[in-house]
Amino acid sequence: LATTKRNSKFLQFDSGPGNDRLLIFSSVDQLQLLDNCEELLVDGTFKVTPTVFYQLYTMHVAYRNAVIPAVFALLPNKNQQTYQRLINELAELCPLWNPKSIMMESQIHNDGF
């Protein structure tokens, strides 16, 4: 999962082994869409997550009248600190990233975003 079928980087960040491990997956093209997006849609799910992680967190961008997946992150928990780590790492990967609107599930919003 570290590279795409076209052999480009897909695993953009790995915090390393441990109980608070964070993985961020995205292609270069997806990161470019994220970097330039004005509308961001985010959601987390727990049902399809590998057992060593707690949550699969996804970010989608609105682009040309479509919603396109841009980021897939495996998170160890749903603490505010973890979401902040995710945002900080994405800000490093996408220095121009500054969406005008973010739509999210209220449970996630209340838990940390």
PDB file of C-alpha atoms in Angstrom:
ATOM      1  CA  LEU A   1       0.000   0.000   0.000  1.00  0.00           C
ATOM      2  CA  ALA A   2       2.985   2.330   0.005  1.00  0.00           C
ATOM      3  CA  THR A   3       2.837   2.914  -3.762  1.00  0.00           C
ATOM      4  CA  THR A   4       0.173   3.006  -6.459  1.00  0.00           C
ATOM      5  CA  LYS A   5      -0.028   0.674  -9.457  1.00  0.00           C
ATOM      6  CA  ARG A   6       1.813   3.400 -11.377  1.00  0.00           C
ATOM      7  CA  ASN A   7       4.595   3.170  -8.785  1.00  0.00           C
ATOM      8  CA  SER A   8       4.043   6.619  -7.299  1.00  0.00           C
ATOM      9  CA  LYS A   9       4.019   7.290  -3.577  1.00  0.00           C
ATOM     10  CA  PHE A  10       0.711   6.545  -1.820  1.00  0.00           C
ATOM     11  CA  LEU A  11       1.723   6.228   1.839  1.00  0.00           C
ATOM     12  CA  GLN A  12       2.424   9.892   2.553  1.00  0.00           C
ATOM     13  CA  PHE A  13       3.007   9.654   6.299  1.00  0.00           C
ATOM     14  CA  ASP A  14       3.723   6.941   8.855  1.00  0.00           C
ATOM     15  CA  SER A  15       4.323   8.044  12.437  1.00  0.00           C
ATOM     16  CA  GLY A  16       6.023   4.724  13.178  1.00  0.00           C
ATOM     17  CA  PRO A  17       5.089   1.714  15.310  1.00  0.00           C
ATOM     18  CA  GLY A  18       3.339   2.193  18.612  1.00  0.00           C
ATOM     19  CA  ASN A  19      -0.083   2.603  20.167  1.00  0.00           C
ATOM     20  CA  ASP A  20      -0.564   6.061  18.646  1.00  0.00           C
ATOM     21  CA  ARG A  21       0.452   5.169  15.080  1.00  0.00           C
ATOM     22  CA  LEU A  22      -0.995   7.361  12.339  1.00  0.00           C
ATOM     23  CA  LEU A  23      -0.932   6.500   8.621  1.00  0.00           C
ATOM     24  CA  ILE A  24      -1.907   8.902   5.825  1.00  0.00           C
ATOM     25  CA  PHE A  25      -2.565   7.598   2.313  1.00  0.00           C
ATOM     26  CA  SER A  26      -3.003   9.832  -0.723  1.00  0.00           C
ATOM     27  CA  SER A  27      -1.618  10.060  -4.232  1.00  0.00           C
ATOM     28  CA  VAL A  28       0.280  13.099  -5.467  1.00  0.00           C
ATOM     29  CA  ASP A  29      -2.731  14.044  -7.608  1.00  0.00           C
ATOM     30  CA  GLN A  30      -5.082  13.682  -4.642  1.00  0.00           C
ATOM     31  CA  LEU A  31      -2.835  15.881  -2.494  1.00  0.00           C
ATOM     32  CA  GLN A  32      -2.858  18.514  -5.218  1.00  0.00           C
ATOM     33  CA  LEU A  33      -6.667  18.461  -5.224  1.00  0.00           C
ATOM     34  CA  LEU A  34      -6.666  18.784  -1.434  1.00  0.00           C
ATOM     35  CA  ASP A  35      -4.166  21.633  -1.541  1.00  0.00           C
ATOM     36  CA  ASN A  36      -6.440  23.609  -3.880  1.00  0.00           C
ATOM     37  CA  CYS A  37      -9.867  22.639  -2.566  1.00  0.00           C
ATOM     38  CA  GLU A  38     -12.437  25.112  -1.309  1.00  0.00           C
ATOM     39  CA  GLU A  39     -14.924  22.522  -0.027  1.00  0.00           C
ATOM     40  CA  LEU A  40     -13.855  19.580   2.107  1.00  0.00           C
ATOM     41  CA  LEU A  41     -16.037  16.683   3.249  1.00  0.00           C
ATOM     42  CA  VAL A  42     -14.768  14.431   6.038  1.00  0.00           C
ATOM     43  CA  ASP A  43     -16.022  11.273   7.714  1.00  0.00           C
ATOM     44  CA  GLY A  44     -14.782   8.471   9.896  1.00  0.00           C
ATOM     45  CA  THR A  45     -15.765   4.831   9.985  1.00  0.00           C
ATOM     46  CA  PHE A  46     -14.944   2.052  12.388  1.00  0.00           C
ATOM     47  CA  LYS A  47     -16.347  -1.012  10.590  1.00  0.00           C
ATOM     48  CA  VAL A  48     -13.659  -1.487   7.917  1.00  0.00           C
ATOM     49  CA  THR A  49     -10.625  -0.577  10.003  1.00  0.00           C
ATOM     50  CA  PRO A  50      -7.767  -3.054  10.497  1.00  0.00           C
ATOM     51  CA  THR A  51      -7.700  -4.333  14.071  1.00  0.00           C
ATOM     52  CA  VAL A  52      -4.530  -2.418  14.985  1.00  0.00           C
ATOM     53  CA  PHE A  53      -6.302   0.888  14.229  1.00  0.00           C
ATOM     54  CA  TYR A  54      -9.461   2.401  15.653  1.00  0.00           C
ATOM     55  CA  GLN A  55     -10.759   4.504  12.769  1.00  0.00           C
ATOM     56  CA  LEU A  56     -10.510   5.008   9.016  1.00  0.00           C
ATOM     57  CA  TYR A  57     -10.866   8.742   8.450  1.00  0.00           C
ATOM     58  CA  THR A  58     -11.518   9.955   4.922  1.00  0.00           C
ATOM     59  CA  MET A  59     -11.380  13.375   3.319  1.00  0.00           C
ATOM     60  CA  HIS A  60     -13.101  14.174   0.046  1.00  0.00           C
ATOM     61  CA  VAL A  61     -12.922  17.323  -2.056  1.00  0.00           C
ATOM     62  CA  ALA A  62     -15.600  18.943  -4.171  1.00  0.00           C
ATOM     63  CA  TYR A  63     -14.161  19.231  -7.676  1.00  0.00           C
ATOM     64  CA  ARG A  64     -15.979  19.983 -10.950  1.00  0.00           C
ATOM     65  CA  ASN A  65     -19.429  19.067  -9.608  1.00  0.00           C
ATOM     66  CA  ALA A  66     -18.127  15.788  -8.179  1.00  0.00           C
ATOM     67  CA  VAL A  67     -16.878  14.577  -4.815  1.00  0.00           C
ATOM     68  CA  ILE A  68     -13.462  12.935  -5.049  1.00  0.00           C
ATOM     69  CA  PRO A  69     -11.663  11.001  -2.288  1.00  0.00           C
ATOM     70  CA  ALA A  70      -8.393  12.730  -1.429  1.00  0.00           C
ATOM     71  CA  VAL A  71      -7.073  11.326   1.873  1.00  0.00           C
ATOM     72  CA  PHE A  72      -7.413   8.049   3.745  1.00  0.00           C
ATOM     73  CA  ALA A  73      -6.010   8.075   7.268  1.00  0.00           C
ATOM     74  CA  LEU A  74      -5.815   5.231   9.758  1.00  0.00           C
ATOM     75  CA  LEU A  75      -6.128   6.629  13.267  1.00  0.00           C
ATOM     76  CA  PRO A  76      -5.431   4.961  16.633  1.00  0.00           C
ATOM     77  CA  ASN A  77      -8.345   6.694  18.414  1.00  0.00           C
ATOM     78  CA  LYS A  78     -10.725   9.620  18.064  1.00  0.00           C
ATOM     79  CA  ASN A  79      -9.072  12.034  20.457  1.00  0.00           C
ATOM     80  CA  GLN A  80      -8.749  15.714  19.635  1.00  0.00           C
ATOM     81  CA  GLN A  81      -4.953  15.392  19.788  1.00  0.00           C
ATOM     82  CA  THR A  82      -5.024  12.700  17.085  1.00  0.00           C
ATOM     83  CA  TYR A  83      -7.161  14.806  14.752  1.00  0.00           C
ATOM     84  CA  GLN A  84      -4.795  17.726  15.344  1.00  0.00           C
ATOM     85  CA  ARG A  85      -1.808  15.518  14.447  1.00  0.00           C
ATOM     86  CA  LEU A  86      -3.586  14.551  11.232  1.00  0.00           C
ATOM     87  CA  ILE A  87      -4.267  18.197  10.346  1.00  0.00           C
ATOM     88  CA  ASN A  88      -0.676  19.177  11.150  1.00  0.00           C
ATOM     89  CA  GLU A  89       0.762  16.455   8.920  1.00  0.00           C
ATOM     90  CA  LEU A  90      -1.611  17.360   6.086  1.00  0.00           C
ATOM     91  CA  ALA A  91      -0.601  21.006   6.424  1.00  0.00           C
ATOM     92  CA  GLU A  92       3.008  19.903   5.893  1.00  0.00           C
ATOM     93  CA  LEU A  93       2.025  17.920   2.797  1.00  0.00           C
ATOM     94  CA  CYS A  94      -0.267  20.667   1.453  1.00  0.00           C
ATOM     95  CA  PRO A  95       1.107  24.074   2.458  1.00  0.00           C
ATOM     96  CA  LEU A  96      -1.573  25.995   0.490  1.00  0.00           C
ATOM     97  CA  TRP A  97      -4.435  24.010   2.031  1.00  0.00           C
ATOM     98  CA  ASN A  98      -7.090  26.389   3.339  1.00  0.00           C
ATOM     99  CA  PRO A  99     -10.634  25.159   2.585  1.00  0.00           C
ATOM    100  CA  LYS A 100     -13.452  27.686   2.835  1.00  0.00           C
ATOM    101  CA  SER A 101     -15.906  25.103   4.148  1.00  0.00           C
ATOM    102  CA  ILE A 102     -15.679  21.734   5.875  1.00  0.00           C
ATOM    103  CA  MET A 103     -18.639  19.380   6.130  1.00  0.00           C
ATOM    104  CA  MET A 104     -18.359  16.661   8.747  1.00  0.00           C
ATOM    105  CA  GLU A 105     -20.407  14.232  10.750  1.00  0.00           C
ATOM    106  CA  SER A 106     -21.496  15.847  14.010  1.00  0.00           C
ATOM    107  CA  GLN A 107     -20.140  12.988  16.151  1.00  0.00           C
ATOM    108  CA  ILE A 108     -16.646  13.579  14.788  1.00  0.00           C
ATOM    109  CA  HIS A 109     -17.039  17.332  15.260  1.00  0.00           C
ATOM    110  CA  ASN A 110     -18.050  16.881  18.882  1.00  0.00           C
ATOM    111  CA  ASP A 111     -15.221  14.457  19.579  1.00  0.00           C
ATOM    112  CA  GLY A 112     -12.322  16.522  18.460  1.00  0.00           C
ATOM    113  CA  PHE A 113     -12.331  18.463  15.244  1.00  0.00           C
TER     114      PHE A 113
END
